Coordinates of C-alpha atoms and ligand atoms in Angstrom, one line a residue:
X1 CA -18.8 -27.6 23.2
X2 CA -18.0 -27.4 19.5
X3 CA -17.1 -24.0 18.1
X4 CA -19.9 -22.9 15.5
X5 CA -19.6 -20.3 12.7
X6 CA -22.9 -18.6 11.9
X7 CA -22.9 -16.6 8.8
X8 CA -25.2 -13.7 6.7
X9 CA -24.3 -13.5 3.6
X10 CA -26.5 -10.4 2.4
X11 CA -26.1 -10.9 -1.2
X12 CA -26.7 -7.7 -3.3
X13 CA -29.2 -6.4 -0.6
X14 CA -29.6 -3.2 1.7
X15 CA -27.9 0.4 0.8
X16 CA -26.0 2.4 3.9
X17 CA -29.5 3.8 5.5
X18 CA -30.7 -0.3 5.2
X19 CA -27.5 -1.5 6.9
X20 CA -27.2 1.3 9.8
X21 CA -30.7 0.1 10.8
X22 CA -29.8 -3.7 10.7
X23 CA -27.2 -3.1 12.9
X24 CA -29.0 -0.9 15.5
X25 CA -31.9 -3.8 15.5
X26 CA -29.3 -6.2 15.6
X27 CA -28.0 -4.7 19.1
X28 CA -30.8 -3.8 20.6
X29 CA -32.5 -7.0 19.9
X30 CA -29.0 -8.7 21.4
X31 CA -29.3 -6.3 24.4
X32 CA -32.8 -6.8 24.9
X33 CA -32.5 -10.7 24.9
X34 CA -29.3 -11.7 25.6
X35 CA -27.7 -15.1 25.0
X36 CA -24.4 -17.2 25.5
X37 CA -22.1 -16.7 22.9
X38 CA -19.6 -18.2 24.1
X39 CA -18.9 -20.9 21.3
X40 CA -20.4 -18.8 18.8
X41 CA -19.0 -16.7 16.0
X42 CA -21.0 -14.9 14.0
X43 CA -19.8 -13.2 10.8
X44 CA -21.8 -10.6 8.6
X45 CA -21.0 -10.3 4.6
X46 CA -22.6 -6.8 3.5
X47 CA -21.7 -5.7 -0.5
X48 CA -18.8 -3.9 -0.7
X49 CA -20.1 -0.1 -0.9
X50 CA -21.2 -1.0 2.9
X51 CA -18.6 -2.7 4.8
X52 CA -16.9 0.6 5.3
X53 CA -20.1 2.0 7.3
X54 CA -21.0 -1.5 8.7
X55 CA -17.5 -1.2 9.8
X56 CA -17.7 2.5 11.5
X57 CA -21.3 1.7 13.1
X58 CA -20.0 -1.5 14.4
X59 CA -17.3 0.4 16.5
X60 CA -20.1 2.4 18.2
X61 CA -22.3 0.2 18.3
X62 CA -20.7 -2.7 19.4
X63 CA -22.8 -5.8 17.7
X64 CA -21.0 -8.9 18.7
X65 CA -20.4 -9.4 14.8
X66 CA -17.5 -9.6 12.2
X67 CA -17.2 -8.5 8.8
X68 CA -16.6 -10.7 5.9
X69 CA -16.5 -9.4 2.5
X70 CA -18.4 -11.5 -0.6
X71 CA -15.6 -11.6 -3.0
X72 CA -12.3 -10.1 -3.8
X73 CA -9.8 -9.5 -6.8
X74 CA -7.9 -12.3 -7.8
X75 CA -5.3 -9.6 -8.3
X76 CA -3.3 -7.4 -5.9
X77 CA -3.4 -3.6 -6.3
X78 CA -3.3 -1.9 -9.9
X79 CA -4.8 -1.5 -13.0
X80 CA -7.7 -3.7 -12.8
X81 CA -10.9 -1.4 -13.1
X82 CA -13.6 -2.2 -10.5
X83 CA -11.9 -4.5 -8.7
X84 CA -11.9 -4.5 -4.9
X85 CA -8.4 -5.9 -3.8
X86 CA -7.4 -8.2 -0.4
X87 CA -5.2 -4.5 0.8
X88 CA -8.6 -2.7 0.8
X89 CA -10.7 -5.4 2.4
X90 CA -8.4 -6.3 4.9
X91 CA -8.8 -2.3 6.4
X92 CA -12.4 -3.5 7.2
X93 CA -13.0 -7.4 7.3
X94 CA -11.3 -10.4 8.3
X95 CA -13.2 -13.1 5.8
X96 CA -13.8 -13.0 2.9
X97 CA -16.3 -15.7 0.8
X98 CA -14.9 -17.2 -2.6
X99 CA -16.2 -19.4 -4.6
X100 CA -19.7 -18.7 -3.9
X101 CA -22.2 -20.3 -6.5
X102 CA -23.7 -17.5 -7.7
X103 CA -20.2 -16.1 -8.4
X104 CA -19.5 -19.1 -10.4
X105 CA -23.1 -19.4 -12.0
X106 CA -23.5 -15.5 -12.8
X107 CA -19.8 -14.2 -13.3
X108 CA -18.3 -17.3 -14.5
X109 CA -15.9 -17.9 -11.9
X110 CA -14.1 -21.1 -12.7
X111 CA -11.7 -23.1 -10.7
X112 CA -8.6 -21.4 -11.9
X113 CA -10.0 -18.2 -10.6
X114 CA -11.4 -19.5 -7.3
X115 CA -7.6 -20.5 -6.8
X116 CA -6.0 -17.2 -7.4
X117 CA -8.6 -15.7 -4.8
X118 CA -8.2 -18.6 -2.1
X119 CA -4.3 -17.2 -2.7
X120 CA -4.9 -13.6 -2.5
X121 CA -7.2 -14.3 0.4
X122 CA -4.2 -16.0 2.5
X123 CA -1.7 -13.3 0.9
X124 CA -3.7 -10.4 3.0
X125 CA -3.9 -13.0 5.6
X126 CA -7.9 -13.0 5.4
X127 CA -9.9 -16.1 6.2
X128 CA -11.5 -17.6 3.0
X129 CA -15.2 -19.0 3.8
X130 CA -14.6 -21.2 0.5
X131 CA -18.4 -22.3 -1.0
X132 CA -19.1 -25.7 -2.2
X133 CA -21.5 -27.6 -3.7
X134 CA -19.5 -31.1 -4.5
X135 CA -16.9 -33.5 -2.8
X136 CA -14.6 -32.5 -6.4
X137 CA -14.6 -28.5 -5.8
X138 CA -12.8 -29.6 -2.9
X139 CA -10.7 -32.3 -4.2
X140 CA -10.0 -30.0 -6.8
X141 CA -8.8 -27.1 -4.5
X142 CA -7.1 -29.5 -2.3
X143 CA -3.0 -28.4 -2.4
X144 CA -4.6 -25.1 -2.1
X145 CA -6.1 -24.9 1.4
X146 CA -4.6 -28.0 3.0
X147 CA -3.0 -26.9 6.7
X148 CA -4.5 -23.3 6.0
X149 CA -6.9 -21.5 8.2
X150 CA -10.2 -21.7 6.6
X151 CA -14.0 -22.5 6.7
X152 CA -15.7 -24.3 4.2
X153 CA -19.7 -23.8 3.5
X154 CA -21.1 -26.5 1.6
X155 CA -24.5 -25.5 -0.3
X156 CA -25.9 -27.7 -2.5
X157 CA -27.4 -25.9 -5.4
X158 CA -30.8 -27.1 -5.4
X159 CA -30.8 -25.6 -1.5
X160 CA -29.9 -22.1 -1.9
X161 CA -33.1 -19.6 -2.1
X162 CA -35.5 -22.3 -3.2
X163 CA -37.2 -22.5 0.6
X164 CA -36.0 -26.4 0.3
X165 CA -33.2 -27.0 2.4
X166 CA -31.1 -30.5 2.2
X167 CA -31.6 -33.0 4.8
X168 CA -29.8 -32.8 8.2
X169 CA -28.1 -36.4 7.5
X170 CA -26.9 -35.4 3.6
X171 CA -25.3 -31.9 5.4
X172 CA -24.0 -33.9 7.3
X173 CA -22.5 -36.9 5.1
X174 CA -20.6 -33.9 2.9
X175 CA -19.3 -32.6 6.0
X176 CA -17.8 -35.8 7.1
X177 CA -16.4 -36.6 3.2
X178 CA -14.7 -32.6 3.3
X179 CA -13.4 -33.1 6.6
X180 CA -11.7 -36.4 5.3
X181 CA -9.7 -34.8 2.7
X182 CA -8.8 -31.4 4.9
X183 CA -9.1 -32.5 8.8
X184 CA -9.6 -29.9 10.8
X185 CA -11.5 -27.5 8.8
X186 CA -14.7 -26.3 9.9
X187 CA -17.3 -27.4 7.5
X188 CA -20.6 -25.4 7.4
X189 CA -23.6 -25.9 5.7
X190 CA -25.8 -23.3 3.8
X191 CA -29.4 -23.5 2.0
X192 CA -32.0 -22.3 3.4
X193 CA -31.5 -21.9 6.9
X194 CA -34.0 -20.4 9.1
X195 CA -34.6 -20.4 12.5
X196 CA -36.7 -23.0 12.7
X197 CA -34.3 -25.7 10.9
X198 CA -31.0 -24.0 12.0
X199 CA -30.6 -26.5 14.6
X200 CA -31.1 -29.7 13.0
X201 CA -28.1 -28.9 11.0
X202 CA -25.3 -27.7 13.7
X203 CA -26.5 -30.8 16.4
X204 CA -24.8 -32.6 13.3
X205 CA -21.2 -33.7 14.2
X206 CA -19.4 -33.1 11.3
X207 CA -21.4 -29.5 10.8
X208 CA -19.6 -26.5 12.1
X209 CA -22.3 -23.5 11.6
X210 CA -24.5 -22.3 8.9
X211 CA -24.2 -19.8 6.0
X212 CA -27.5 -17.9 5.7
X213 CA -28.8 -16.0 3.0
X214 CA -32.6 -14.6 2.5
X215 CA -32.9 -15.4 6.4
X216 CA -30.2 -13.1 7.2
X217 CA -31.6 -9.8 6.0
X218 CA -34.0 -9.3 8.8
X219 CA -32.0 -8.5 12.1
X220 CA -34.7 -10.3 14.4
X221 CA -34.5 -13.7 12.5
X222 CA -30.6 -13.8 12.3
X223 CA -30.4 -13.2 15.9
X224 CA -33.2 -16.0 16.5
X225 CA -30.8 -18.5 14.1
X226 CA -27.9 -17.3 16.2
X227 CA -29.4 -18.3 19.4
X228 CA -31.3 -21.7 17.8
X229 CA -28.0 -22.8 16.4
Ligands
PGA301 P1 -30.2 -18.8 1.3 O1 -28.7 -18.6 0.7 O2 -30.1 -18.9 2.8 O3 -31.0 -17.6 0.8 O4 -30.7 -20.1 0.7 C1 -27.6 -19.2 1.2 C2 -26.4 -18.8 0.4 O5 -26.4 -18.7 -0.8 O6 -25.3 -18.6 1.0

């Protein structure tokens, strides 16, 4: 059975009260109805002002999560006012997304930026979930991530929040181009996933898992994509 990453990407959503209760649903809906998760990994991306409580609940609670962060500095430790650097993730996640659309539409976040995070990201030995939305981000990025432990998410833009999710079969075609230019890398897909569609994208062969947004703020639906996937 093929390994499968399934992913929440929160966004800017949820304050500490909001998260504490997302993980207690989360884990009682898990107890509750239990499933195999046995090739599953699921990984949740809260902002950065809640990964240290996400962090401290998840060791009572137990949710079978980890914690990814959204971004991260493209600089180490130091003068650089607001940043949030790879030393101070790494005391609370394990991933860390770059590259994210958003990021790049919103906060300008250009190629040569993307590439100081991707190396950052390794430096603190955190596992990049590198967002794309074309075959040339990647070809682009290419002497950066080759034989590195990574997952890549690809989203077209047209998918993400609009309700309109690509077809299985296009998902699918960009997973098969990534995965000729850097092999063994998992290659997800993200746009809106729900529970309903999860599975028609990881039955596909060269799809590894799915990055959700929107459908990931309500506990009850991410566990239902989790167990659809
Ligand atoms: P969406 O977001 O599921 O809300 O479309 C996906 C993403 O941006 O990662």
């Amino acid at each position: 059975m093929k390994k499968l990453f399934i992913i929440a990407n929160w966004k800017s959503n949820k304050n500490i009260r909001e998260t504490e209760e997302w993980l207690h649903n989360f884990s009682d809906g898990f107890k509750r109805n239990p499933f195999s998760l046995d090739n599953k990994e699921v990984i949740v991306a809260p902002s950065f002002t809640l990964l240290e409580h996400a962090n401290y609940c998840s060791g009572n609670l137990k949710p079978p999560i980890k914690l990814a962060a959204q971004t991260i500095s493209p600089f180490g430790e130091g003068a650089f006012t607001g940043e949030v650097n790879g030393k101070q993730i790494k005391e609370l996640a394990d991933y860390v997304i770059v590259g994210h659309s958003e990021r790049r539409r919103y906060f300008h976040e250009d190629e040569e930026i993307i590439k100081k995070k991707i190396e950052i990201t390794f430096k603190y030995k955190l596992t990049p979930i590198l967002c794309v939305s074309s075959i040339e981000q990647i070809i682009n990025l290419k002497s950066y991530i080759l034989n590195r432990e990574l997952i890549v998410a690809y989203e077209p833009l047209f998918a993400i929040g609009s309700g309109r999710a690509d077809t299985p079969q296009n998902a699918n075609d960009m997973g098969s181009k990534i995965k000729e230019i850097i092999d063994s890398t998992p290659v997800l897909y993200g746009g809106s996933v729900t529970s309903d569609n999860v599975n028609t994208f990881t039955q596909m062969p060269s799809i590894s898992g799915v990055l959700v947004g929107k459908a990931s703020l309500d506990p009850l639906e991410f566990l239902e994509i989790i167990k659809n996937a």
